[in-house]
Short mmCIF file of C-alpha atoms in Angstrom, two decimals:
data_model
loop_
_atom_site.label_atom_id
_atom_site.label_comp_id
_atom_site.label_asym_id
_atom_site.label_seq_id
_atom_site.Cartn_x
_atom_site.Cartn_y
_atom_site.Cartn_z
CA MET A 1 15.13 11.43 -10.63
CA LEU A 2 14.07 13.15 -7.41
CA LEU A 3 11.99 16.31 -7.55
CA PRO A 4 13.49 19.36 -5.82
CA ASN A 5 11.08 19.22 -2.86
CA THR A 6 13.83 19.23 -0.22
CA GLY A 7 16.60 21.61 0.73
CA ARG A 8 17.03 25.34 0.34
CA GLY A 9 15.86 25.31 -3.27
CA ALA A 10 12.54 23.57 -2.62
CA SER A 11 9.80 25.76 -4.07
CA PRO A 12 6.82 25.66 -6.46
CA ALA A 13 8.92 27.39 -9.12
CA ALA A 14 11.74 24.84 -8.80
CA ILE A 15 9.37 21.86 -9.03
CA ARG A 16 7.57 23.38 -12.01
CA GLU A 17 10.78 24.22 -13.87
CA PHE A 18 12.47 20.90 -13.12
CA ALA A 19 9.40 18.86 -14.09
CA ALA A 20 9.13 20.63 -17.45
CA LEU A 21 12.82 20.21 -18.19
CA ALA A 22 12.72 16.54 -17.15
CA GLU A 23 9.83 15.76 -19.46
CA ASP A 24 11.58 17.47 -22.36
CA ALA A 25 14.78 15.51 -21.62
CA GLY A 26 12.96 12.17 -21.72
CA VAL A 27 13.22 11.37 -18.01
CA ASP A 28 10.92 8.44 -17.23
CA SER A 29 9.80 9.26 -13.69
CA LEU A 30 10.03 11.85 -10.92
CA TRP A 31 10.14 10.90 -7.24
CA VAL A 32 9.84 12.35 -3.76
CA GLY A 33 10.89 11.03 -0.36
CA ASP A 34 8.72 10.82 2.73
CA HIS A 35 9.63 12.34 6.08
CA ILE A 36 7.34 14.24 8.43
CA ALA A 37 9.96 15.50 10.87
CA LEU A 38 13.74 15.18 11.00
CA SER A 39 15.93 15.03 14.08
CA GLY A 40 18.40 17.77 14.89
CA ALA A 41 20.12 15.35 17.26
CA GLN A 42 20.07 12.17 15.17
CA GLU A 43 21.68 9.12 16.70
CA THR A 44 20.12 6.49 14.43
CA GLU A 45 22.60 5.63 11.69
CA TYR A 46 21.45 6.01 8.10
CA PRO A 47 21.59 2.40 6.86
CA TYR A 48 22.67 2.99 3.25
CA ALA A 49 26.09 4.64 3.44
CA ASP A 50 29.62 3.43 4.07
CA SER A 51 30.69 6.57 5.88
CA HIS A 52 31.85 7.72 9.27
CA ASP A 53 29.09 10.35 9.07
CA ALA A 54 25.91 8.26 8.97
CA SER A 55 23.53 11.21 9.38
CA TYR A 56 20.66 11.75 6.96
CA GLU A 57 21.49 13.84 3.90
CA VAL A 58 18.78 16.49 4.53
CA PRO A 59 19.45 18.57 7.69
CA ALA A 60 16.50 19.00 10.04
CA GLN A 61 16.56 22.79 9.65
CA LEU A 62 15.98 22.75 5.86
CA PRO A 63 12.65 22.47 4.01
CA PHE A 64 11.22 19.04 3.26
CA LEU A 65 7.94 19.56 1.42
CA GLU A 66 5.24 16.98 2.23
CA ALA A 67 5.38 14.06 -0.19
CA PHE A 68 1.80 13.67 -1.41
CA THR A 69 1.22 17.41 -1.66
CA SER A 70 4.37 17.66 -3.78
CA LEU A 71 3.21 14.80 -6.02
CA GLY A 72 -0.20 16.40 -6.48
CA PHE A 73 1.47 19.64 -7.52
CA ALA A 74 3.77 17.74 -9.89
CA ALA A 75 0.79 15.95 -11.41
CA ALA A 76 -0.67 19.30 -12.40
CA VAL A 77 2.48 20.46 -14.20
CA THR A 78 3.38 17.22 -16.01
CA SER A 79 1.65 15.02 -18.55
CA ARG A 80 4.04 12.14 -19.34
CA CYS A 81 6.44 11.37 -16.48
CA ARG A 82 5.41 8.83 -13.91
CA LEU A 83 5.33 10.17 -10.36
CA GLY A 84 6.78 8.07 -7.55
CA LEU A 85 6.85 8.02 -3.78
CA GLY A 86 10.27 6.75 -2.81
CA VAL A 87 9.36 5.53 -0.29
CA GLY A 88 6.38 6.17 1.99
CA ILE A 89 6.98 5.14 5.60
CA LEU A 90 4.04 2.85 6.35
CA PRO A 91 3.95 3.00 10.17
CA TYR A 92 3.48 6.78 10.09
CA ARG A 93 -0.11 6.68 8.77
CA HIS A 94 -3.27 4.60 9.13
CA PRO A 95 -3.96 2.27 6.18
CA LEU A 96 -7.11 4.19 5.25
CA MET A 97 -5.10 7.41 5.11
CA TRP A 98 -2.57 5.68 2.85
CA ALA A 99 -5.40 4.52 0.60
CA LYS A 100 -6.93 8.00 0.40
CA LEU A 101 -3.61 9.73 -0.35
CA ALA A 102 -2.43 7.19 -2.90
CA GLY A 103 -5.81 7.05 -4.61
CA THR A 104 -5.95 10.81 -4.87
CA VAL A 105 -2.53 11.08 -6.52
CA GLN A 106 -3.42 8.21 -8.85
CA VAL A 107 -6.50 10.16 -9.99
CA LEU A 108 -4.78 13.54 -10.23
CA SER A 109 -1.92 12.04 -12.26
CA GLU A 110 -4.34 10.08 -14.48
CA GLY A 111 -2.80 6.74 -13.57
CA ARG A 112 0.89 7.76 -13.46
CA PHE A 113 1.55 7.07 -9.76
CA ASP A 114 4.16 4.58 -8.47
CA PHE A 115 3.37 3.79 -4.84
CA GLY A 116 6.67 3.22 -3.03
CA VAL A 117 6.48 1.92 0.53
CA GLY A 118 8.90 0.96 3.29
CA THR A 119 9.23 0.50 7.03
CA GLY A 120 11.37 3.55 7.84
CA TRP A 121 14.54 3.69 9.91
CA MET A 122 14.95 6.91 11.94
CA ARG A 123 14.07 6.08 15.55
CA GLU A 124 13.87 9.75 16.57
CA GLU A 125 11.15 10.41 13.98
CA PHE A 126 9.18 7.36 15.13
CA ASP A 127 9.38 8.54 18.74
CA ALA A 128 8.24 12.06 17.86
CA LEU A 129 5.22 10.66 15.98
CA GLY A 130 4.31 8.14 18.68
CA ALA A 131 5.00 5.24 16.29
CA ASP A 132 6.59 1.97 17.45
CA HIS A 133 10.03 1.69 15.88
CA ALA A 134 10.50 -1.86 17.15
CA ARG A 135 7.30 -3.08 15.46
CA ARG A 136 7.72 -1.23 12.18
CA GLY A 137 7.99 -4.47 10.20
CA PRO A 138 4.79 -6.13 11.47
CA VAL A 139 2.90 -2.83 11.27
CA SER A 140 4.03 -2.37 7.66
CA ASN A 141 2.93 -5.89 6.75
CA ALA A 142 -0.46 -5.34 8.37
CA THR A 143 -0.90 -2.06 6.50
CA LEU A 144 -0.10 -3.74 3.19
CA GLY A 145 -2.61 -6.46 4.07
CA VAL A 146 -5.33 -3.84 4.49
CA LEU A 147 -4.37 -2.17 1.20
CA ALA A 148 -4.42 -5.55 -0.57
CA ALA A 149 -7.93 -6.20 0.73
CA LEU A 150 -9.03 -2.83 -0.62
CA ARG A 151 -7.34 -3.39 -3.99
CA ASN A 152 -9.06 -6.77 -4.33
CA SER A 153 -12.52 -5.64 -3.26
CA SER A 154 -15.19 -6.12 -5.91
CA ASP A 155 -17.26 -2.98 -5.32
CA GLY A 156 -14.95 -0.63 -3.44
CA LEU A 157 -16.41 -1.51 -0.03
CA PHE A 158 -14.22 -3.75 2.03
CA SER A 159 -13.71 -5.21 5.47
CA PHE A 160 -10.55 -6.21 7.30
CA HIS A 161 -10.28 -7.73 10.75
CA GLY A 162 -6.99 -8.50 12.44
CA ASP A 163 -3.48 -7.19 13.03
CA GLY A 164 -4.89 -4.38 15.16
CA PHE A 165 -7.41 -3.18 12.56
CA ASP A 166 -11.19 -3.58 12.60
CA ILE A 167 -12.58 -2.17 9.35
CA ARG A 168 -16.22 -2.93 8.53
CA GLU A 169 -17.74 -2.27 5.10
CA MET A 170 -15.83 0.92 4.47
CA GLY A 171 -15.33 2.73 1.19
CA VAL A 172 -12.35 4.96 0.41
CA TYR A 173 -12.88 7.16 -2.64
CA PRO A 174 -10.92 7.87 -4.68
CA SER A 175 -9.40 4.51 -3.95
CA ILE A 176 -6.25 2.70 -5.01
CA ARG A 177 -8.51 0.69 -7.34
CA ASP A 178 -9.34 3.69 -9.57
CA PRO A 179 -8.61 4.23 -12.40
CA ALA A 180 -6.29 1.25 -11.88
CA PRO A 181 -4.24 0.13 -8.88
CA PRO A 182 -0.86 1.91 -8.77
CA PRO A 183 2.07 -0.51 -8.74
CA ILE A 184 3.49 -0.99 -5.26
CA TRP A 185 7.26 -0.54 -5.01
CA VAL A 186 8.61 -2.08 -1.82
CA GLY A 187 11.80 -0.47 -0.57
CA GLY A 188 14.45 -1.97 1.69
CA ASN A 189 17.52 -4.16 1.34
CA VAL A 190 17.14 -6.63 4.21
CA ARG A 191 15.63 -10.08 3.79
CA ALA A 192 12.35 -9.10 5.46
CA ALA A 193 11.91 -6.23 2.97
CA ALA A 194 12.57 -8.54 0.02
CA THR A 195 10.00 -11.05 1.29
CA ARG A 196 7.55 -8.17 1.77
CA ALA A 197 8.05 -7.30 -1.90
CA ALA A 198 7.42 -10.89 -2.95
CA ARG A 199 4.24 -11.09 -0.87
CA TYR A 200 2.70 -7.68 -1.54
CA GLY A 201 4.67 -5.77 -4.16
CA ASP A 202 4.88 -5.29 -7.89
CA VAL A 203 8.46 -3.97 -7.77
CA TRP A 204 11.30 -4.55 -5.30
CA PHE A 205 13.10 -1.22 -4.86
CA PRO A 206 16.31 -1.50 -2.78
CA HIS A 207 19.06 1.06 -2.31
CA ILE A 208 22.20 0.42 -4.36
CA TYR A 209 24.26 -0.08 -1.18
CA GLY A 210 25.14 -3.79 -1.09
CA MET A 211 23.41 -4.42 -4.42
CA SER A 212 25.77 -5.04 -7.33
CA PRO A 213 24.06 -5.86 -10.65
CA GLU A 214 24.86 -9.53 -10.21
CA VAL A 215 23.61 -9.71 -6.62
CA LEU A 216 20.44 -7.78 -7.37
CA GLY A 217 19.65 -9.83 -10.47
CA CYS A 218 20.13 -13.09 -8.57
CA ARG A 219 17.94 -11.96 -5.69
CA LEU A 220 15.25 -10.79 -8.09
CA ARG A 221 15.00 -14.22 -9.65
CA GLU A 222 14.73 -15.77 -6.17
CA LEU A 223 11.99 -13.35 -5.21
CA GLN A 224 10.05 -14.05 -8.40
CA GLU A 225 9.93 -17.69 -7.36
CA GLU A 226 8.99 -16.69 -3.82
CA ALA A 227 6.09 -14.59 -5.12
CA VAL A 228 4.76 -17.66 -6.94
CA SER A 229 5.03 -19.66 -3.70
CA PHE A 230 2.73 -17.10 -2.08
CA GLY A 231 0.14 -17.88 -4.75
CA ARG A 232 0.54 -14.59 -6.56
CA ASP A 233 -0.04 -14.23 -10.30
CA VAL A 234 2.57 -11.50 -10.82
CA THR A 235 6.02 -11.21 -12.32
CA LEU A 236 7.94 -9.24 -9.72
CA ARG A 237 10.20 -6.55 -11.15
CA ALA A 238 13.08 -4.62 -9.58
CA GLY A 239 14.42 -1.10 -9.54
CA VAL A 240 17.29 0.42 -7.61
CA PHE A 241 17.81 3.79 -5.92
CA SER A 242 21.16 5.58 -5.84
CA PRO A 243 22.72 8.96 -5.18
CA LEU A 244 24.83 10.15 -8.13
CA ARG A 245 27.98 12.26 -8.23
CA LEU A 246 29.73 12.96 -11.53
CA ALA A 247 33.50 13.01 -11.08
CA SER A 248 36.59 12.70 -13.25
CA ASP A 249 37.56 9.40 -11.62
CA VAL A 250 35.68 6.40 -10.25
CA THR A 251 35.80 6.49 -6.47
CA GLY A 252 34.69 2.97 -5.58
CA ASP A 253 31.91 0.54 -6.37
CA PRO A 254 28.52 2.05 -5.48
CA TRP A 255 27.41 -1.16 -3.75
CA SER A 256 30.32 -0.55 -1.37
CA THR A 257 30.05 3.23 -0.98
CA GLY A 258 26.30 3.80 -1.41
CA THR A 259 26.84 6.34 -4.22
CA ILE A 260 27.47 6.11 -7.97
CA SER A 261 30.53 8.29 -8.45
CA GLY A 262 32.54 8.65 -11.65
CA PRO A 263 32.55 10.10 -15.17
CA PRO A 264 29.43 9.93 -17.38
CA SER A 265 30.83 7.03 -19.41
CA TYR A 266 31.26 4.96 -16.26
CA VAL A 267 27.73 5.80 -15.08
CA ALA A 268 26.25 4.79 -18.45
CA ASP A 269 28.16 1.50 -18.49
CA LEU A 270 27.00 0.76 -14.95
CA LEU A 271 23.37 1.41 -15.84
CA MET A 272 23.70 -1.02 -18.74
CA ARG A 273 25.06 -3.66 -16.35
CA TYR A 274 21.97 -3.32 -14.18
CA ARG A 275 19.75 -3.50 -17.23
CA ALA A 276 21.52 -6.67 -18.42
CA ALA A 277 20.88 -8.16 -14.97
CA GLY A 278 17.15 -7.65 -15.43
CA ILE A 279 16.76 -4.40 -13.47
CA GLU A 280 14.25 -2.21 -15.28
CA HIS A 281 14.53 1.05 -13.38
CA ILE A 282 17.10 3.16 -11.56
CA THR A 283 16.23 6.31 -9.62
CA LEU A 284 19.08 8.79 -9.28
CA THR A 285 19.29 11.61 -6.76
CA PHE A 286 21.63 14.59 -6.81
CA GLY A 287 21.47 18.26 -5.96
CA GLY A 288 21.73 21.55 -7.79
CA SER A 289 19.37 23.94 -9.54
CA PRO A 290 16.78 22.51 -11.96
CA THR A 291 18.96 23.38 -14.96
CA ARG A 292 22.06 21.89 -13.31
CA ARG A 293 20.24 18.65 -12.50
CA ILE A 294 19.07 18.27 -16.07
CA ALA A 295 22.56 19.05 -17.38
CA VAL A 296 23.94 16.24 -15.21
CA ILE A 297 21.46 13.67 -16.45
CA GLU A 298 21.92 14.77 -20.06
CA GLU A 299 25.68 14.18 -19.73
CA VAL A 300 24.84 10.58 -18.85
CA LEU A 301 22.13 10.19 -21.51
CA ASP A 302 24.52 11.51 -24.18
CA GLN A 303 26.64 8.39 -23.62
CA PHE A 304 23.84 6.26 -25.07
CA SER A 305 23.56 8.26 -28.28
CA GLY A 306 27.22 8.12 -29.26
#
């Protein structure tokens, strides 16, 4: 589930209350998104919605608390839930900054951090930050290459030369090696994103749009084989991200609409279909006060106890 770090209700009190309620309800993990600035005149279409209005769901004029600061705060008010970044936009920060931020949250959460990464999509945000939207894929791959070199370093000092980076015997402490490397969740639905997950990731983390249980399960098995072809000793896993709207009737398949919409029984059955396809994790996002959000998820969880 997403923490309430965006929108009118974003506040320390809301995060604290929601985190406590989520832990009591048995929620597995809490996530935040990553945007630095949002466009008030967005022309870039949001890629994960079948809608005539393809604007981003958070208006530019509303609060969007910084991702790592929010996760650090959440780490201090939780003890069990994993804390996820879903997903960090790699071209927006230098690899050493990524390493420092991720390592810090991993330490503050005592090893509960899930490090979600992606290439980003909103051209207006790239332009405002001076980042190259056209090269976001290669820049993301290069950044993950630097982070892999740091993760695999024997003593914490590492060097990396190439892809625009010249790093010589540098140490980043706390690092993404300590106390243990956080799993890297690679977001994105396109083929390049899936290959990025196979090469660098521990978990492939696409949006539900275009990803039925059968399609996602089949692609996961292909990517597991692809990871082996890259010489990696890892069993790639998969999660899926989806907005949720409880309704009296089902209003279309979520892989066609981009949103799970229907009664709690339908939502529970759908989650079981993803689980049967080998998908271990689903992150759901929906609005409302902390108590309303928990009430929604408990309506779904109650379907599994009947």
